[in-house]
Tab-separated table of C-alpha atoms in Angstrom:
chain	number	residue	atom	x	y	z
A	1	ASN	CA	81.377	99.899	108.089
A	2	ALA	CA	83.366	97.095	107.865
A	3	GLY	CA	85.225	96.515	104.897
A	4	VAL	CA	85.161	93.176	102.572
A	5	MET	CA	85.493	90.309	104.869
A	6	GLN	CA	87.317	87.044	103.612
A	7	ASN	CA	87.723	84.000	105.338
A	8	PRO	CA	89.333	81.919	106.284
A	9	ARG	CA	92.607	83.853	105.897
A	10	HIS	CA	94.564	80.900	105.228
A	11	LEU	CA	93.573	77.449	104.075
A	12	VAL	CA	95.351	73.993	103.774
A	13	ARG	CA	94.019	71.229	101.697
A	14	ARG	CA	95.228	68.341	100.644
A	15	ARG	CA	94.913	67.305	96.886
A	16	GLY	CA	91.828	66.193	95.680
A	17	GLN	CA	89.771	67.818	98.644
A	18	GLU	CA	87.330	70.923	98.233
A	19	ALA	CA	88.083	74.567	98.931
A	20	ARG	CA	85.403	76.668	100.044
A	21	LEU	CA	86.241	80.551	99.934
A	22	ARG	CA	83.745	83.200	101.385
A	23	CYS	CA	83.583	86.814	100.953
A	24	SER	CA	81.379	89.399	102.320
A	25	PRO	CA	80.967	92.477	100.519
A	26	VAL	CA	80.949	95.817	101.988
A	27	LYS	CA	77.599	96.476	103.077
A	28	GLY	CA	75.498	97.783	100.018
A	29	HIS	CA	77.514	96.654	97.568
A	30	SER	CA	76.313	94.284	94.803
A	31	HIS	CA	78.865	93.864	92.603
A	32	VAL	CA	81.541	91.163	93.985
A	33	TYR	CA	84.810	90.023	91.819
A	34	TRP	CA	87.675	87.503	92.388
A	35	TYR	CA	90.837	87.688	91.648
A	36	ARG	CA	93.728	85.083	91.971
A	37	GLN	CA	97.475	86.090	92.759
A	38	LEU	CA	100.386	83.927	92.564
A	39	PRO	CA	103.630	85.071	94.108
A	40	GLU	CA	105.533	88.269	92.670
A	41	GLU	CA	102.847	88.008	89.817
A	42	GLY	CA	99.708	90.452	89.486
A	43	LEU	CA	96.285	89.812	89.794
A	44	LYS	CA	94.203	87.684	87.453
A	45	PHE	CA	90.488	88.127	87.053
A	46	MET	CA	88.342	84.933	87.584
A	47	VAL	CA	84.938	85.761	87.742
A	48	TYR	CA	82.373	88.901	88.249
A	49	LEU	CA	79.157	88.451	89.979
A	50	GLN	CA	76.373	90.481	90.775
A	51	LYS	CA	73.857	89.803	93.358
A	52	GLU	CA	72.472	86.032	92.202
A	53	ASN	CA	73.928	86.247	88.739
A	54	ILE	CA	77.124	85.715	87.114
A	55	ILE	CA	78.262	88.463	85.066
A	56	ASP	CA	81.461	87.466	83.818
A	57	GLU	CA	83.244	84.125	84.112
A	58	SER	CA	85.756	84.286	81.474
A	59	GLY	CA	88.682	84.426	83.906
A	60	MET	CA	87.919	80.841	85.668
A	61	PRO	CA	88.539	77.705	84.552
A	62	LYS	CA	85.577	75.711	83.536
A	63	GLU	CA	86.404	72.875	85.355
A	64	ARG	CA	86.374	72.563	89.010
A	65	PHE	CA	85.452	76.066	89.513
A	66	SER	CA	82.467	77.375	90.537
A	67	ALA	CA	81.285	80.660	92.075
A	68	GLU	CA	78.284	82.355	93.658
A	69	PHE	CA	76.834	85.086	95.179
A	70	PRO	CA	73.418	84.291	96.787
A	71	LYS	CA	70.842	86.991	97.805
A	72	GLU	CA	71.393	86.220	101.161
A	73	GLY	CA	74.899	85.567	102.532
A	74	PRO	CA	78.235	85.563	101.117
A	75	SER	CA	79.904	85.241	97.942
A	76	ILE	CA	81.364	81.614	97.652
A	77	LEU	CA	84.397	80.844	95.378
A	78	ARG	CA	84.293	76.804	95.366
A	79	ILE	CA	87.305	74.748	93.750
A	80	GLN	CA	86.704	70.996	93.792
A	81	GLN	CA	89.625	68.344	93.632
A	82	VAL	CA	92.076	70.747	94.315
A	83	VAL	CA	95.766	70.636	92.412
A	84	ARG	CA	98.947	71.954	93.968
A	85	GLY	CA	98.799	74.275	91.013
A	86	ASP	CA	95.650	75.711	92.802
A	87	SER	CA	97.949	77.104	95.676
A	88	ALA	CA	97.664	80.904	95.275
A	89	ALA	CA	96.148	83.838	97.323
A	90	TYR	CA	92.516	84.566	96.279
A	91	PHE	CA	90.961	87.986	96.757
A	92	CYS	CA	87.613	89.172	96.644
A	93	ALA	CA	86.859	92.554	96.020
A	94	SER	CA	83.390	94.422	95.901
A	95	SER	CA	81.856	98.017	94.484
A	96	PRO	CA	78.917	99.832	94.809
A	97	GLU	CA	78.153	100.367	91.030
A	98	LYS	CA	79.965	98.969	88.025
A	99	GLY	CA	82.536	100.706	86.387
A	100	LYS	CA	82.668	103.797	88.302
A	101	SER	CA	84.030	103.362	91.759
A	102	PRO	CA	86.861	101.914	92.898
A	103	LEU	CA	87.339	98.308	94.180
A	104	HIS	CA	87.337	97.553	97.904
A	105	PHE	CA	89.677	94.614	98.496
A	106	GLY	CA	89.254	91.879	101.235
A	107	ASN	CA	92.810	90.673	102.768
A	108	GLY	CA	92.709	87.649	100.675
A	109	THR	CA	92.629	83.643	101.277
A	110	ARG	CA	95.907	82.017	101.098
A	111	LEU	CA	95.088	78.640	99.673
A	112	THR	CA	98.075	75.993	100.336
A	113	VAL	CA	97.615	72.512	98.416
A	114	THR	CA	99.848	69.723	99.934
B	1	GLY	CA	89.939	90.727	75.229
B	2	GLN	CA	91.531	93.033	77.754
B	3	SER	CA	95.324	93.714	78.301
B	4	LEU	CA	97.335	96.220	80.182
B	5	GLU	CA	101.038	96.633	80.225
B	6	GLN	CA	103.709	98.345	82.536
B	7	PRO	CA	107.216	98.260	83.696
B	8	SER	CA	108.065	95.414	85.819
B	9	GLU	CA	110.213	97.082	87.960
B	10	VAL	CA	110.987	100.837	88.900
B	11	THR	CA	113.917	101.833	91.558
B	12	ALA	CA	114.231	105.497	92.676
B	13	VAL	CA	115.830	107.032	95.974
B	14	GLU	CA	113.759	108.746	98.800
B	15	GLY	CA	112.613	112.445	97.911
B	16	ALA	CA	113.010	111.822	94.271
B	17	ILE	CA	109.601	111.532	91.674
B	18	VAL	CA	108.975	108.188	89.681
B	19	GLN	CA	106.392	107.975	87.013
B	20	ILE	CA	104.792	104.396	86.342
B	21	ASN	CA	103.064	104.168	82.771
B	22	CYS	CA	100.431	102.120	81.742
B	23	THR	CA	99.158	101.497	78.261
B	24	TYR	CA	95.777	99.452	77.915
B	25	GLN	CA	93.556	97.586	75.257
B	26	THR	CA	90.073	97.095	76.490
B	27	SER	CA	86.755	97.228	75.204
B	28	GLY	CA	83.819	99.166	77.120
B	29	PHE	CA	86.435	101.676	78.568
B	30	TYR	CA	85.154	103.147	81.693
B	31	GLY	CA	88.512	104.759	82.977
B	32	LEU	CA	91.725	103.796	84.442
B	33	SER	CA	92.393	103.249	88.481
B	34	TRP	CA	95.710	102.631	90.003
B	35	TYR	CA	96.037	100.242	93.106
B	36	GLN	CA	99.220	99.872	95.471
B	37	GLN	CA	99.942	96.531	97.170
B	38	HIS	CA	102.475	95.835	99.888
B	39	ASP	CA	103.986	92.274	100.100
B	40	GLY	CA	101.419	89.953	101.743
B	41	GLY	CA	98.569	92.827	101.716
B	42	ALA	CA	95.635	93.649	100.117
B	43	PRO	CA	95.558	96.124	97.044
B	44	THR	CA	94.486	99.269	98.050
B	45	PHE	CA	92.809	101.934	95.719
B	46	LEU	CA	94.954	105.112	95.053
B	47	SER	CA	93.381	107.046	92.237
B	48	TYR	CA	90.662	106.841	89.282
B	49	ASN	CA	90.828	108.851	86.009
B	50	ALA	CA	87.376	108.687	83.912
B	51	LEU	CA	88.422	111.715	81.877
B	52	ASP	CA	91.452	112.927	80.019
B	53	GLY	CA	93.725	114.685	82.165
B	54	LEU	CA	95.466	114.807	85.348
B	55	GLU	CA	94.048	113.877	88.943
B	56	GLU	CA	95.994	114.772	92.143
B	57	THR	CA	95.594	113.346	95.482
B	58	GLY	CA	98.562	114.668	97.799
B	59	ARG	CA	101.917	113.141	96.740
B	60	PHE	CA	100.209	111.018	94.144
B	61	SER	CA	98.969	112.263	90.678
B	62	SER	CA	97.339	109.793	87.962
B	63	PHE	CA	97.103	111.069	84.182
B	64	LEU	CA	94.962	109.593	81.457
B	65	SER	CA	94.813	109.867	77.751
B	66	ARG	CA	91.889	108.157	76.252
B	67	SER	CA	93.379	108.973	72.577
B	68	ASP	CA	96.439	107.231	73.437
B	69	SER	CA	95.166	104.145	75.452
B	70	TYR	CA	97.710	105.474	78.026
B	71	GLY	CA	98.146	106.642	81.673
B	72	TYR	CA	100.557	107.152	84.408
B	73	LEU	CA	100.965	107.230	88.248
B	74	LEU	CA	102.801	109.995	89.654
B	75	LEU	CA	104.626	109.498	93.028
B	76	GLN	CA	106.664	112.461	94.470
B	77	GLU	CA	108.414	113.103	97.383
B	78	LEU	CA	109.042	109.139	97.444
B	79	GLN	CA	109.130	107.695	101.018
B	80	MET	CA	110.602	104.295	102.095
B	81	LYS	CA	106.985	103.622	102.971
B	82	ASP	CA	106.117	103.344	99.056
B	83	SER	CA	108.357	100.615	98.317
B	84	ALA	CA	105.312	98.427	96.805
B	85	SER	CA	103.624	97.090	93.727
B	86	TYR	CA	101.408	99.331	91.920
B	87	PHE	CA	98.888	98.122	89.437
B	88	CYS	CA	97.138	99.975	87.021
B	89	ALA	CA	93.610	98.343	86.217
B	90	ALA	CA	91.139	99.238	83.257
B	91	TYR	CA	87.602	99.538	84.032
B	92	GLY	CA	85.789	97.896	81.147
B	93	GLN	CA	83.512	94.852	80.685
B	94	ASN	CA	85.122	93.684	84.152
B	95	PHE	CA	88.156	95.080	86.336
B	96	VAL	CA	91.303	93.919	84.472
B	97	PHE	CA	94.668	94.448	86.031
B	98	GLY	CA	98.099	95.327	84.861
B	99	PRO	CA	100.960	92.919	85.680
B	100	GLY	CA	102.357	95.518	88.254
B	101	THR	CA	105.427	97.537	89.014
B	102	ARG	CA	107.337	96.826	91.670
B	103	LEU	CA	108.894	99.989	92.956
B	104	SER	CA	112.154	99.984	95.434
B	105	VAL	CA	112.727	102.866	97.268
B	106	LEU	CA	116.173	103.375	98.493
B	107	PRO	CA	117.541	105.407	101.252
């Protein structure tokens, strides 16, 4: 079974452009979490989605950021009009059920805004 | 809200035992988990405690006390490859991670 697949692995964007980060969870997993990590820092929760629904987006900025997990296809984290402060590693994780199973992480997308 | 606290750094020598503590505040608590992350890598799952007590997995053990909102990760027979960051994570309304403890294992 393939693990969590994230792409691209590295993404460079100029200020003002849009960034789209993709995450394909482990097959059969319907719970997806997105985290942001700055160098030398912890994993900051952004959003929790279950197929077609946003369950908790309390960690995601209200402006410029959006996330989706459609019935078919990968979960997408979208950042519009990127700024230098958006530069970070973005990790996606999936689990088969809420609260009882470990999270399986992807290798992350390193976003650099120039 | 949810928050977790853990020491920022721990240093130990090869072969030693080290304990990394974690205290948490969260609503709807299911359990406490531990993850390891090497520099530039993805977090990987180490252990999960849903009930009070000690869980042992090889050289690693994890403990939970729900009444004290406290847990720890115990690493025995430390090896150089154990140098990494270790995160506790509370499973509640969602998964919230602590700030991480950077473990340095010295020869």
